[in-house]
Amino acid sequence: MVSAPPDPIPFIRAHTAPASPPACPEIRLWSGTEAIPLWEASEVWAGRKGLPPPYWAFCWAGGQALTRWILDHPEECAGKRVLDFAAGCGVTAIAAALRGAARVEAAEIDPLAAAVIGLNAELNQVDVEVVCADLVGAPCRWDLVVAGDVCYEAAMTAHIWPWLKSLAAAGARVVMADPGRAYLPRLGLRALADYSVETSLELEDRTRREVTVYTLAG
């Protein structure tokens, strides 16, 4: 008989603490401080090796810039159905909820990420529907789709890009933030804003990243 996975909530609370990202101090997140020890601890907690890195415990530069853009442009999400795709810690979903979105979904395939999104929504007193599944291929049911720093690997980009384009073609506004990753396609993107975002050497090879927010043409 296969045992049920352990409850992630106590683990997350024990290994992170509420903090605000530099670019969006309005939002509080259950955040880690050191990626490698947290990764090792998560594998001990799960009782197995090969877990994904704990992306969920950190607010990456792309997510910070995208969140800042949403917070500063409430008209983009007010009254709309919003999807935060590959949501990580859920920071952009939380921003959309704070700015009056009618419905916010945050999609992640990592169960720890899905759990922390729920905790972060609770911490900020907003409603976010957490979807722990790969939504690629799902028909469009959103007015706005946001994705922060999702083109960091060739395989990931090849998997998601045709679907994101199909959502834009179906009428959704698709908005992405990218800090200069090598695999971001350049065709069909229009820059909306540029941000200089403070980051950490735990996550990047520098302490500041230049991030562009784009919209994707249908």
XYZ file of C-alpha atoms in Angstrom:
218
model
C 0.000 0.000 0.000
C 1.386 3.409 -0.991
C 1.435 5.855 1.901
C -0.030 9.320 1.487
C 2.473 12.143 1.021
C 3.171 14.178 4.161
C 1.271 17.405 4.778
C 3.364 20.209 3.221
C 1.952 23.024 5.362
C 3.946 22.326 8.576
C 7.100 21.844 6.511
C 6.658 25.170 4.703
C 5.943 27.057 7.934
C 8.990 25.495 9.609
C 11.433 26.314 6.804
C 10.276 29.732 5.584
C 9.207 33.040 7.103
C 6.989 35.908 5.894
C 8.925 38.537 3.933
C 8.261 41.054 1.165
C 9.991 41.021 -2.250
C 11.985 44.215 -2.951
C 9.953 45.221 -6.022
C 6.542 44.590 -4.455
C 6.667 45.383 -0.728
C 2.854 45.474 -0.610
C 2.849 41.659 -0.654
C 4.041 39.219 1.995
C 5.229 35.720 1.102
C 6.416 32.667 2.980
C 10.037 32.890 1.803
C 13.239 30.906 2.109
C 16.723 32.294 2.554
C 19.076 29.550 1.315
C 18.055 27.419 -1.659
C 20.343 24.385 -1.286
C 19.646 23.625 2.398
C 15.916 24.057 1.743
C 16.114 21.711 -1.246
C 17.894 19.099 0.856
C 15.360 19.506 3.659
C 12.456 19.086 1.231
C 13.885 15.772 0.010
C 14.235 14.550 3.595
C 10.646 15.663 4.275
C 9.348 13.840 1.191
C 11.494 10.772 1.818
C 12.871 10.720 -1.707
C 15.511 12.265 -3.929
C 14.975 14.120 -7.169
C 12.455 16.727 -6.043
C 12.359 19.937 -8.107
C 14.403 22.816 -6.706
C 12.394 24.939 -4.226
C 11.468 27.671 -6.717
C 8.293 28.168 -4.708
C 10.186 29.609 -1.722
C 11.673 32.555 -3.612
C 10.268 35.476 -5.577
C 12.325 35.523 -8.764
C 13.120 38.694 -10.676
C 10.654 37.914 -13.469
C 7.861 37.348 -10.983
C 8.696 40.542 -9.132
C 8.602 42.639 -12.306
C 5.356 41.084 -13.503
C 3.796 41.642 -10.091
C 4.940 45.251 -10.027
C 3.353 45.762 -13.447
C 0.036 44.290 -12.284
C 0.042 46.360 -9.101
C 0.712 49.536 -11.094
C -1.873 48.756 -13.805
C -5.012 47.610 -11.981
C -7.137 48.225 -15.073
C -5.463 45.206 -16.672
C -7.079 42.750 -14.270
C -9.975 44.477 -12.487
C -13.158 42.465 -13.002
C -11.366 39.889 -15.191
C -10.620 36.169 -15.094
C -6.891 35.781 -14.530
C -4.511 32.830 -14.755
C -1.044 32.964 -13.203
C 0.670 30.190 -15.156
C 3.670 28.366 -13.639
C 2.927 30.565 -10.669
C 5.794 29.621 -8.348
C 5.018 31.304 -5.044
C 1.832 32.832 -6.479
C 2.931 36.435 -6.073
C 1.419 37.684 -9.352
C -1.850 35.870 -8.693
C -2.017 37.632 -5.335
C -1.382 40.987 -7.016
C -4.231 40.343 -9.462
C -6.576 39.514 -6.601
C -5.520 42.647 -4.736
C -6.284 44.700 -7.842
C -9.822 43.458 -8.186
C -9.754 40.470 -10.528
C -13.099 38.671 -10.642
C -11.441 35.249 -10.454
C -7.803 34.273 -10.065
C -6.322 30.854 -10.763
C -2.700 29.972 -10.029
C -1.360 26.877 -11.783
C 1.649 24.844 -10.637
C 2.729 21.240 -11.107
C 4.824 21.102 -7.907
C 2.671 20.155 -4.873
C 4.895 22.214 -2.550
C 4.418 25.245 -4.776
C 0.671 24.679 -4.832
C 0.640 24.517 -1.040
C 2.685 27.688 -0.591
C 0.433 29.598 -2.997
C -2.500 28.824 -0.733
C -0.546 29.949 2.328
C 0.576 33.133 0.589
C -2.969 33.962 -0.507
C -4.117 33.488 3.074
C -1.267 35.677 4.333
C -2.417 38.490 2.026
C -6.129 37.884 2.698
C -7.124 37.246 -0.917
C -8.880 34.437 -2.764
C -6.770 32.469 -5.253
C -7.843 29.141 -6.754
C -4.835 26.838 -6.801
C -4.614 24.350 -9.675
C -1.972 21.660 -9.146
C -1.821 20.404 -12.727
C -0.218 21.042 -16.105
C -2.773 23.253 -17.866
C -0.947 23.310 -21.197
C -3.492 22.420 -23.853
C -6.508 23.548 -21.842
C -9.027 25.696 -23.752
C -8.994 29.391 -22.991
C -11.242 30.423 -20.102
C -9.326 33.529 -19.041
C -9.222 37.202 -19.974
C -5.632 37.683 -18.768
C -2.841 35.113 -18.569
C 0.382 36.086 -16.811
C 3.651 34.136 -16.768
C 6.876 35.215 -15.135
C 10.259 33.850 -16.270
C 8.953 30.664 -17.907
C 11.415 30.373 -20.844
C 14.479 29.297 -18.888
C 14.829 25.893 -20.624
C 14.433 24.823 -24.244
C 12.098 21.932 -23.377
C 9.890 24.135 -21.210
C 9.614 26.778 -23.924
C 8.768 24.198 -26.592
C 6.065 22.765 -24.329
C 4.300 26.001 -23.400
C 4.847 28.410 -26.284
C 2.311 27.062 -28.813
C -0.334 26.981 -26.083
C 0.358 30.532 -24.931
C 0.086 31.678 -28.548
C -3.217 29.839 -28.890
C -4.568 31.607 -25.805
C -3.623 34.970 -27.301
C -5.281 33.975 -30.573
C -8.425 33.034 -28.622
C -8.644 36.552 -27.208
C -6.792 36.378 -23.900
C -4.225 39.033 -23.085
C -1.000 37.113 -22.454
C 1.592 39.052 -20.471
C 5.052 37.684 -19.733
C 8.098 38.896 -17.846
C 11.575 37.786 -18.846
C 15.015 38.673 -17.409
C 16.951 37.876 -20.581
C 16.672 34.093 -20.708
C 18.201 32.473 -23.785
C 15.101 30.531 -24.797
C 12.558 33.345 -24.964
C 11.193 33.502 -28.541
C 11.486 36.992 -29.962
C 8.751 36.958 -32.602
C 5.298 38.160 -31.631
C 6.335 39.963 -28.462
C 5.748 43.631 -27.721
C 7.506 45.259 -24.776
C 5.267 46.949 -22.219
C 7.711 47.992 -19.510
C 11.261 47.535 -18.218
C 12.258 47.034 -14.589
C 15.536 46.792 -12.730
C 14.890 44.221 -10.006
C 16.939 43.405 -6.942
C 17.626 39.687 -6.679
C 19.905 37.311 -4.783
C 23.027 35.325 -5.517
C 21.046 32.369 -4.189
C 18.999 32.600 -7.390
C 21.058 34.404 -10.015
C 24.658 35.172 -10.939
C 24.170 38.826 -9.982
C 22.310 40.906 -7.412
C 20.166 42.837 -9.918
C 18.352 41.755 -13.073
C 16.912 43.844 -15.904
C 13.467 42.460 -16.674
C 11.139 43.269 -19.583
C 7.388 42.760 -19.422
C 5.918 41.753 -22.798
C 2.532 41.092 -24.298
C 2.161 38.239 -26.775
C 0.372 38.823 -30.055
C -2.363 36.401 -31.066
